[in-house]
Amino acid sequence: MEQENRDTVRLLIVDASSEEAEALLTVYRDAGYPTRAHHVNSMESLEDALSGHQKWDLMIISSAELPEGLTISSVLGRVDQQGRDIPSIVLSEQQEEEPLEWLKLGVRSVITPDSDELLLLTSDREIADLNTRRHHRRMSVALNESEKQRRHLLDDQVDAIVYISGGGVKYSNPAFNELLGVAGSASLVGKPFTDLVARKDRRDVGDFLNNTENSGRALAAIQCSLLADQDNEVPVRATVSPTSFEGRYTLSLLVRLRETEQKDVEVARPDSETHLYSKEAFKEQLDVAMQRVIAGKDQFALLCITLDSLRALHAKAGKRVSQPYYKAVSSRLGLELIEHQAASWGGDCIMALVKAGDEKAVQDLADQVIKGVTGETVTLGSNKLPIKLSLGSVILTDTNSDLNTQLVRARHAATQAQNEGGGKLCFYQKRKVNTVSSVEKHLAGMISQALKNDNFKLKYQPVVSLKGSSEKHFEAQLRMVDARGREHDSVTFRNKLDKNTLWSKVDRWQVIEAAKALLNKTRSKDSIRLFMHLGGNAILEKEFLPWMGVAFKAAGIPASSVVVEISEQNIVRFNKQAPDFFKAVKALGCSTGVSEFGCSLHPMETIAPMIVDYVKVDPSFTKDLTSENQGEELKKMVLALSEKGQKVIVPQVQSAVEMAPLWHTGVDFIQGDFLQEPAEHMDFDFGGDF
């Protein structure tokens, strides 16, 4: 039930009807997406959307309700002509011949109009793919810049360096060319490296480089003689290490004259007793292995082996027994994995890098290790101690090159094997999130239980004026406490339920509890104004507002001290009833407010028929303050709202970085953890510095 930190989805909606476009937008809002949208109802409006610097994430086209003069072909053609990468989804009842033609034109998917869940899943996939493409383009630019800088550094390097791939020279720096007497304008790129080696050493050097490239060793060295100008031989020592050059797996040779080489290259070797590598050496081998997997040269798996009884043994007998036990088991593991690379990882864990590309090969090796290591007990003095291992594995692939993630996954898989009794291998499995068949039904059950067990609570957060105010403003925020005692902010589930009659009970509970807290504050003669967020069902329930008025009178609090907030989403959903509801709220003596504002198709038009005193923008606008556009959308919106005399609140201000630009936007109020986190009571120093 944690709230997903979703990025804002920017949609182009091609539909003749603005009502249908708004309804489509509601599907995304109900799923928790902050949205920005542009309604395309003509070629001119499409041109407007594409002409600016705004990036669009997705285009939804309604084939049954295409605006006059537009075809799917013309829309896609215009987007393509502008060079924009905007994935498109067509909503259509047709699922046979015509959709095939659309897919040929570049449409990513064709979905029936009533398949909301499929639309959201497809949108998630397309936006994820789009972000991958954007990331790839950014990384390509960064890689090109990095390669330029590396060439400059290599060109200035005093040491002779040459890059080799597939036996051919890919790059040689000026120092290497000078070592061989190559003219400044000449290039060695493309030449077989062995042609630069003295005839007597060519076979050995060729075999050595092939073996090094095929084995993926992290570091190696060789001595040979190179051919300089006029066939003079230059005795050198070359240190070989794997790297990447222009995006390809490459061998880097650091070449020095043999007589100037004073220190031997330290090639990583396993411990003589345990046959295990150090963690640092293992990480180097793992880096190389990942490079080779990405280059398609090898297949590897990561194996995590835990000594299940070590911790209990250490707790019972201390280091005197646990250390020699660990050493004995490690030695056996090292011997079993001697053809692979294994390292002590600290605690009860050993990591191994094995040459295997499928689960069967890893399983066979795991069975061999378990049988070979646990077959006999460890004898320490008169004690015979059994061995129990749990193994976890993850296959290395080019789809996830984050090695830290892979190490964690291997450890999780080993933990899974432990939880299943140990003595076995488990492979890492991505956790599958089961979609609840009816999310609303599931949540409704939780809400009912919370009401029954009195597991709701209110917290209060200050809403601070940037222009000075004689009143102290707070917002009442609803929390639900689950069976484990964890608090859940209602914003994580409210939009799924607040249009249902069940939420009316929650709203009534909230009004009563907030009224009690407000009464305590008014007794202290503080001038308080409290924001209360009501669900969409309050708009429909004719008895709710009269009941609320009676509740305020019974509590002895003035209605003028309350601001009734309704989300923009519910105003759109109940647009016919919302104006009368707001009039009734004003008649009651309360102020009115709109929350989560700015995500509908036409936000200003949405609230135009309403009497609105306060407008709280959607938190996604706060997030935009630190983006490239630096909150330009927010500034325009604040200006438009201020001209209508509506006071603007910016919520979820979490840092000074977000706070700074707000002083110059004309915003009336701010709210967020940067000022104060929600608290049990309405306490805040409104006169203090912030």
PDB file of N, CA and C in Angstrom, residues 356-393:
ATOM      1  N   ALA A 356      28.982 -20.821 -16.640  1.00  0.00           N
ATOM      2  CA  ALA A 356      27.777 -21.587 -16.954  1.00  0.00           C
ATOM      3  C   ALA A 356      26.713 -20.609 -17.408  1.00  0.00           C
ATOM      4  N   GLY A 357      25.990 -20.995 -18.423  1.00  0.00           N
ATOM      5  CA  GLY A 357      24.999 -20.074 -18.964  1.00  0.00           C
ATOM      6  C   GLY A 357      23.571 -20.536 -18.815  1.00  0.00           C
ATOM      7  N   ASP A 358      23.373 -21.690 -18.176  1.00  0.00           N
ATOM      8  CA  ASP A 358      21.998 -22.162 -17.989  1.00  0.00           C
ATOM      9  C   ASP A 358      21.864 -22.787 -16.612  1.00  0.00           C
ATOM     10  N   GLU A 359      20.638 -22.909 -16.169  1.00  0.00           N
ATOM     11  CA  GLU A 359      20.380 -23.372 -14.812  1.00  0.00           C
ATOM     12  C   GLU A 359      20.797 -24.827 -14.604  1.00  0.00           C
ATOM     13  N   LYS A 360      20.705 -25.648 -15.646  1.00  0.00           N
ATOM     14  CA  LYS A 360      21.069 -27.064 -15.494  1.00  0.00           C
ATOM     15  C   LYS A 360      22.551 -27.208 -15.155  1.00  0.00           C
ATOM     16  N   ALA A 361      23.400 -26.444 -15.857  1.00  0.00           N
ATOM     17  CA  ALA A 361      24.838 -26.528 -15.591  1.00  0.00           C
ATOM     18  C   ALA A 361      25.152 -26.065 -14.173  1.00  0.00           C
ATOM     19  N   VAL A 362      24.478 -24.994 -13.731  1.00  0.00           N
ATOM     20  CA  VAL A 362      24.703 -24.502 -12.372  1.00  0.00           C
ATOM     21  C   VAL A 362      24.193 -25.516 -11.351  1.00  0.00           C
ATOM     22  N   GLN A 363      23.031 -26.126 -11.635  1.00  0.00           N
ATOM     23  CA  GLN A 363      22.473 -27.128 -10.721  1.00  0.00           C
ATOM     24  C   GLN A 363      23.412 -28.321 -10.582  1.00  0.00           C
ATOM     25  N   ASP A 364      23.970 -28.773 -11.713  1.00  0.00           N
ATOM     26  CA  ASP A 364      24.913 -29.899 -11.670  1.00  0.00           C
ATOM     27  C   ASP A 364      26.124 -29.559 -10.812  1.00  0.00           C
ATOM     28  N   LEU A 365      26.648 -28.344 -10.991  1.00  0.00           N
ATOM     29  CA  LEU A 365      27.801 -27.920 -10.194  1.00  0.00           C
ATOM     30  C   LEU A 365      27.423 -27.828  -8.712  1.00  0.00           C
ATOM     31  N   ALA A 366      26.236 -27.286  -8.432  1.00  0.00           N
ATOM     32  CA  ALA A 366      25.790 -27.153  -7.041  1.00  0.00           C
ATOM     33  C   ALA A 366      25.653 -28.519  -6.375  1.00  0.00           C
ATOM     34  N   ASP A 367      25.082 -29.481  -7.097  1.00  0.00           N
ATOM     35  CA  ASP A 367      24.956 -30.840  -6.557  1.00  0.00           C
ATOM     36  C   ASP A 367      26.329 -31.422  -6.242  1.00  0.00           C
ATOM     37  N   GLN A 368      27.279 -31.169  -7.152  1.00  0.00           N
ATOM     38  CA  GLN A 368      28.647 -31.664  -6.964  1.00  0.00           C
ATOM     39  C   GLN A 368      29.287 -31.026  -5.727  1.00  0.00           C
ATOM     40  N   VAL A 369      29.083 -29.709  -5.573  1.00  0.00           N
ATOM     41  CA  VAL A 369      29.661 -28.994  -4.432  1.00  0.00           C
ATOM     42  C   VAL A 369      29.054 -29.499  -3.119  1.00  0.00           C
ATOM     43  N   ILE A 370      27.735 -29.617  -3.086  1.00  0.00           N
ATOM     44  CA  ILE A 370      27.068 -30.076  -1.856  1.00  0.00           C
ATOM     45  C   ILE A 370      27.542 -31.476  -1.478  1.00  0.00           C
ATOM     46  N   LYS A 371      27.614 -32.365  -2.467  1.00  0.00           N
ATOM     47  CA  LYS A 371      28.055 -33.740  -2.201  1.00  0.00           C
ATOM     48  C   LYS A 371      29.512 -33.782  -1.757  1.00  0.00           C
ATOM     49  N   GLY A 372      30.368 -33.002  -2.441  1.00  0.00           N
ATOM     50  CA  GLY A 372      31.800 -33.046  -2.128  1.00  0.00           C
ATOM     51  C   GLY A 372      32.165 -32.404  -0.806  1.00  0.00           C
ATOM     52  N   VAL A 373      31.401 -31.365  -0.412  1.00  0.00           N
ATOM     53  CA  VAL A 373      31.764 -30.615   0.797  1.00  0.00           C
ATOM     54  C   VAL A 373      31.069 -31.169   2.039  1.00  0.00           C
ATOM     55  N   THR A 374      29.822 -31.580   1.898  1.00  0.00           N
ATOM     56  CA  THR A 374      29.059 -31.996   3.089  1.00  0.00           C
ATOM     57  C   THR A 374      29.110 -33.498   3.339  1.00  0.00           C
ATOM     58  N   GLY A 375      29.780 -34.227   2.442  1.00  0.00           N
ATOM     59  CA  GLY A 375      29.829 -35.688   2.577  1.00  0.00           C
ATOM     60  C   GLY A 375      30.501 -36.155   3.854  1.00  0.00           C
ATOM     61  N   GLU A 376      31.463 -35.413   4.331  1.00  0.00           N
ATOM     62  CA  GLU A 376      32.171 -35.783   5.560  1.00  0.00           C
ATOM     63  C   GLU A 376      32.088 -34.646   6.567  1.00  0.00           C
ATOM     64  N   THR A 377      32.069 -34.986   7.841  1.00  0.00           N
ATOM     65  CA  THR A 377      32.031 -33.984   8.899  1.00  0.00           C
ATOM     66  C   THR A 377      33.405 -33.343   9.064  1.00  0.00           C
ATOM     67  N   VAL A 378      33.438 -32.217   9.751  1.00  0.00           N
ATOM     68  CA  VAL A 378      34.699 -31.553  10.096  1.00  0.00           C
ATOM     69  C   VAL A 378      35.081 -32.001  11.508  1.00  0.00           C
ATOM     70  N   THR A 379      36.289 -32.528  11.645  1.00  0.00           N
ATOM     71  CA  THR A 379      36.746 -33.015  12.946  1.00  0.00           C
ATOM     72  C   THR A 379      37.616 -31.951  13.601  1.00  0.00           C
ATOM     73  N   LEU A 380      37.175 -31.469  14.749  1.00  0.00           N
ATOM     74  CA  LEU A 380      37.938 -30.502  15.543  1.00  0.00           C
ATOM     75  C   LEU A 380      38.103 -31.085  16.940  1.00  0.00           C
ATOM     76  N   GLY A 381      39.327 -31.584  17.221  1.00  0.00           N
ATOM     77  CA  GLY A 381      39.551 -32.265  18.491  1.00  0.00           C
ATOM     78  C   GLY A 381      38.747 -33.550  18.513  1.00  0.00           C
ATOM     79  N   SER A 382      37.912 -33.673  19.519  1.00  0.00           N
ATOM     80  CA  SER A 382      37.074 -34.870  19.630  1.00  0.00           C
ATOM     81  C   SER A 382      35.684 -34.658  19.039  1.00  0.00           C
ATOM     82  N   ASN A 383      35.454 -33.458  18.511  1.00  0.00           N
ATOM     83  CA  ASN A 383      34.133 -33.125  17.978  1.00  0.00           C
ATOM     84  C   ASN A 383      34.066 -33.337  16.467  1.00  0.00           C
ATOM     85  N   LYS A 384      32.991 -33.960  16.044  1.00  0.00           N
ATOM     86  CA  LYS A 384      32.727 -34.116  14.616  1.00  0.00           C
ATOM     87  C   LYS A 384      31.533 -33.230  14.266  1.00  0.00           C
ATOM     88  N   LEU A 385      31.825 -32.191  13.480  1.00  0.00           N
ATOM     89  CA  LEU A 385      30.812 -31.174  13.198  1.00  0.00           C
ATOM     90  C   LEU A 385      30.270 -31.345  11.772  1.00  0.00           C
ATOM     91  N   PRO A 386      28.961 -31.469  11.618  1.00  0.00           N
ATOM     92  CA  PRO A 386      28.376 -31.623  10.278  1.00  0.00           C
ATOM     93  C   PRO A 386      28.421 -30.309   9.499  1.00  0.00           C
ATOM     94  N   ILE A 387      28.295 -30.431   8.199  1.00  0.00           N
ATOM     95  CA  ILE A 387      28.304 -29.250   7.319  1.00  0.00           C
ATOM     96  C   ILE A 387      26.970 -29.185   6.587  1.00  0.00           C
ATOM     97  N   LYS A 388      26.389 -27.994   6.608  1.00  0.00           N
ATOM     98  CA  LYS A 388      25.159 -27.776   5.855  1.00  0.00           C
ATOM     99  C   LYS A 388      25.297 -26.490   5.055  1.00  0.00           C
ATOM    100  N   LEU A 389      25.048 -26.585   3.761  1.00  0.00           N
ATOM    101  CA  LEU A 389      25.192 -25.435   2.870  1.00  0.00           C
ATOM    102  C   LEU A 389      23.849 -25.059   2.251  1.00  0.00           C
ATOM    103  N   SER A 390      23.688 -23.774   1.989  1.00  0.00           N
ATOM    104  CA  SER A 390      22.570 -23.282   1.178  1.00  0.00           C
ATOM    105  C   SER A 390      23.158 -22.471   0.034  1.00  0.00           C
ATOM    106  N   LEU A 391      22.682 -22.724  -1.167  1.00  0.00           N
ATOM    107  CA  LEU A 391      23.252 -22.071  -2.345  1.00  0.00           C
ATOM    108  C   LEU A 391      22.189 -21.253  -3.066  1.00  0.00           C
ATOM    109  N   GLY A 392      22.598 -20.083  -3.526  1.00  0.00           N
ATOM    110  CA  GLY A 392      21.728 -19.240  -4.335  1.00  0.00           C
ATOM    111  C   GLY A 392      22.464 -18.811  -5.589  1.00  0.00           C
ATOM    112  N   SER A 393      21.749 -18.708  -6.687  1.00  0.00           N
ATOM    113  CA  SER A 393      22.429 -18.372  -7.943  1.00  0.00           C
ATOM    114  C   SER A 393      21.603 -17.410  -8.783  1.00  0.00           C
TER     115      SER A 393
END
